[in-house]
Short mmCIF file of C-alpha atoms in Angstrom, two decimals:
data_model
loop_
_atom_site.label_atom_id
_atom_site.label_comp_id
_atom_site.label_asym_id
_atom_site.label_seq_id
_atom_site.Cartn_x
_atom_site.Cartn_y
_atom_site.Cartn_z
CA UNK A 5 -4.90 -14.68 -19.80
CA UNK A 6 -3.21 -12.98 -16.93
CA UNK A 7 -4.13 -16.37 -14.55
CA UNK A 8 -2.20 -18.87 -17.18
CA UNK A 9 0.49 -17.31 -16.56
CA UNK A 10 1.90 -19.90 -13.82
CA UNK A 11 1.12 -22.88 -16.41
CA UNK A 12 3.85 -21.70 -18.77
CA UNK A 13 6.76 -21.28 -16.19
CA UNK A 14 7.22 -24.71 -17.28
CA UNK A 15 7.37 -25.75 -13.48
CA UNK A 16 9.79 -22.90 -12.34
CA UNK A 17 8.48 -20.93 -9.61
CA UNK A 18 10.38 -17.24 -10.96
CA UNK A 19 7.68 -15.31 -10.43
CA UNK A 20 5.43 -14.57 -7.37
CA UNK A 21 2.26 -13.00 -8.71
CA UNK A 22 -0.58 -11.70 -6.80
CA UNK A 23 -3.36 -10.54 -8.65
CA UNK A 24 -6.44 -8.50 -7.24
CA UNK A 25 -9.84 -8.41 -10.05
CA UNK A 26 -12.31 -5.78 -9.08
CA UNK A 27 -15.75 -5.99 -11.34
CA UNK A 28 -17.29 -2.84 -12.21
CA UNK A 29 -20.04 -2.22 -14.42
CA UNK A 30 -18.51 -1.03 -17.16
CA UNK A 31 -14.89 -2.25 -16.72
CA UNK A 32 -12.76 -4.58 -15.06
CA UNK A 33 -9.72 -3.46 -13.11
CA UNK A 34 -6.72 -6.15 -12.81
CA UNK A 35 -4.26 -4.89 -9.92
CA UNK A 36 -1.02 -7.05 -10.70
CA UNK A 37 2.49 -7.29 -9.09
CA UNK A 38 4.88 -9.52 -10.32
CA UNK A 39 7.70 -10.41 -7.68
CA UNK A 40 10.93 -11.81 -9.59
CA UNK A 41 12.42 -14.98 -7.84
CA UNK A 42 16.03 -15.10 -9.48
CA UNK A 43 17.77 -14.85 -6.58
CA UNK A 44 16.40 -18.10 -5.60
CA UNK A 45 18.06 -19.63 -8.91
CA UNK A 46 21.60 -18.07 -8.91
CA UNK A 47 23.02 -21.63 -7.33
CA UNK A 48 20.89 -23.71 -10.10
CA UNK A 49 22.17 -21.26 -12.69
CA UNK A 50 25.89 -21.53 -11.40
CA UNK A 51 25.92 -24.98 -11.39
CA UNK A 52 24.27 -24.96 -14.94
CA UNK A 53 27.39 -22.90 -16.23
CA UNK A 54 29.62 -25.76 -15.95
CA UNK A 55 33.19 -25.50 -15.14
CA UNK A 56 34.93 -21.70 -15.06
CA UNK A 57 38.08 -20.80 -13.77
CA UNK A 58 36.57 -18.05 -11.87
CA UNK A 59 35.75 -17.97 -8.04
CA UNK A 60 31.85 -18.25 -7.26
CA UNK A 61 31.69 -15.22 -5.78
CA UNK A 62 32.72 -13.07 -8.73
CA UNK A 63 30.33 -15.14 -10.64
CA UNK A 64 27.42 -14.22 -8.57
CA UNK A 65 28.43 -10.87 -8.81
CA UNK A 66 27.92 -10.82 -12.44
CA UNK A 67 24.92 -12.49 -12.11
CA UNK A 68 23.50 -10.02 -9.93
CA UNK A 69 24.20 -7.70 -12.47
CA UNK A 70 23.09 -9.08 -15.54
CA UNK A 71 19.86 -6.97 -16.79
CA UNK A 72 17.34 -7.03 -19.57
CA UNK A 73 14.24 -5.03 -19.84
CA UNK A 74 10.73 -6.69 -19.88
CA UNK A 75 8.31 -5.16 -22.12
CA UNK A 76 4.66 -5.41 -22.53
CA UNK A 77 2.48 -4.66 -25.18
CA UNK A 78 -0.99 -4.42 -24.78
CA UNK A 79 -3.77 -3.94 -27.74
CA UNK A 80 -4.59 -0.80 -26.77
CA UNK A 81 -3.99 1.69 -23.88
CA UNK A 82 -5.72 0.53 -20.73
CA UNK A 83 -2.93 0.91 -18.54
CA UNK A 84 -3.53 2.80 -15.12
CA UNK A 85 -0.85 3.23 -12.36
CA UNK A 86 2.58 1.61 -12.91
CA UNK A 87 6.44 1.63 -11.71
CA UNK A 88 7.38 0.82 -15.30
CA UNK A 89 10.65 2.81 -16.38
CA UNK A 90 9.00 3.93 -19.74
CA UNK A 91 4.83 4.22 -20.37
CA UNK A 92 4.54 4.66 -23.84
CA UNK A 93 1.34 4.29 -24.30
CA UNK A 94 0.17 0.59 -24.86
CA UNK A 95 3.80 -0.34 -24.00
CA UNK A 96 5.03 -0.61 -20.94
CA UNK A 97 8.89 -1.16 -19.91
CA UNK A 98 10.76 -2.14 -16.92
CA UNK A 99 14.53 -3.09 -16.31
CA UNK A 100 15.33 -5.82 -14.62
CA UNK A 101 18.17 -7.35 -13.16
CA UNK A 102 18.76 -10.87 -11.60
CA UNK A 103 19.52 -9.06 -8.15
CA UNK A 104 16.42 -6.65 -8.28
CA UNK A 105 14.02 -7.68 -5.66
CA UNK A 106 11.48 -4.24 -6.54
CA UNK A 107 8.23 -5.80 -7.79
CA UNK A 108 6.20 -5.22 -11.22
CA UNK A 109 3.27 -3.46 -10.48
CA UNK A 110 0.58 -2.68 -12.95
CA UNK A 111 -2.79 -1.47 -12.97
CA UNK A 112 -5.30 -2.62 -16.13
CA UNK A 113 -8.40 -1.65 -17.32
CA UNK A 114 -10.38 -4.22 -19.42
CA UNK A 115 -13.64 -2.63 -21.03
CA UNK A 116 -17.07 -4.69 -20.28
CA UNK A 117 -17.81 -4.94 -23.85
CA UNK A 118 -21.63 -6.33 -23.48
CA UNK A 119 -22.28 -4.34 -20.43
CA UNK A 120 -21.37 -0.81 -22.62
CA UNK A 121 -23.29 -2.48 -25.85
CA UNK A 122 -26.61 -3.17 -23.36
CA UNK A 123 -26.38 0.24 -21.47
CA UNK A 124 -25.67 2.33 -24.91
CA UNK A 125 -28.84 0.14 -25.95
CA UNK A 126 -31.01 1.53 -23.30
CA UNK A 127 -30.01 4.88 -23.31
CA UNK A 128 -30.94 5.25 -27.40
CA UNK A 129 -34.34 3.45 -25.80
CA UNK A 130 -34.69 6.23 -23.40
CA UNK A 131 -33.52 9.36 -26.35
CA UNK A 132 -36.06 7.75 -28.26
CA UNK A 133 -38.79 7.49 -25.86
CA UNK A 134 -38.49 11.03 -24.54
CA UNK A 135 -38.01 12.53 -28.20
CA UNK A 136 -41.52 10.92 -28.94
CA UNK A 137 -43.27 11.42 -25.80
CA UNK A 138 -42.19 15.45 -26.53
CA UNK A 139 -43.87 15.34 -29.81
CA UNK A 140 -47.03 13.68 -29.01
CA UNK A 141 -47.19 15.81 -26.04
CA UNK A 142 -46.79 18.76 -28.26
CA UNK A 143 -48.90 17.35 -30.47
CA UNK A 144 -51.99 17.28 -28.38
CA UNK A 145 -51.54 20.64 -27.02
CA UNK A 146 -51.99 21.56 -30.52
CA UNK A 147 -54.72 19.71 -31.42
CA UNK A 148 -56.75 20.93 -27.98
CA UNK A 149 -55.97 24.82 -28.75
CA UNK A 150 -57.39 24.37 -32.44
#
């Protein structure tokens, strides 16, 4: 789910993500933006590299621009408002570099599956119920004309 995403960061605190749930009946809509905390690992990441014969400053610079697109997939489309470079559909894409400090912002839509199963329910309850009062209704005009 969208809030175990923090437990698989494997203690690494990349991303900031705030996340906003609003209920509805029928749906429930999951505002997220994802802030990307490279930045804050370029030294760790440096350091990690080992020993180059190039200055740390041209390093960084590299860094900085190194990019790779995220993508998500979702099962089906229930995407609403986004900054994603490409919305295809259930896919969403963004590029991403290690410099970028622009946020991920998404907007989902997850169906209430029992609420829509209890209030299609009701409403065949209610067809029904008016189809047959209509008839018997009918049906005793009939019988007090004859």
């Amino acid at each position: 789910s969208i809030e175990d995403i923090g437990s698989t960061s494997m203690g690494l605190d990349i991303v900031d993500l705030q996340l906003v749930t609003k209920k509805n009946l029928l749906y429930t809509k999951y505002d997220v933006e994802a802030q990307p905390q490279f930045n804050s690992y370029m030294d760790t990441i440096m350091d990690n590299m080992g020993t180059l014969s190039l200055s740390k400053s041209i390093i960084r610079a590299v860094l900085k621009n190194l990019a790779f697109d995220f993508k998500l997939t979702l099962p089906i489309d229930l995407i609403g408002d986004n900054n994603a470079a490409v919305d295809e559909g259930r896919t969403l894409t963004w590029n991403v570099t290690l410099g970028d400090t622009e946020p991920i912002k998404m907007q989902v839509y997850v169906p209430n599956v029992w609420n829509i199963v209890i209030v299609l329910i009701i409403l065949v309850v209610v067809i029904i119920a008016a189809i047959l009062f209509f008839f018997r209704k009918r049906k005793h005009r009939k019988v007090n004309r004859a």
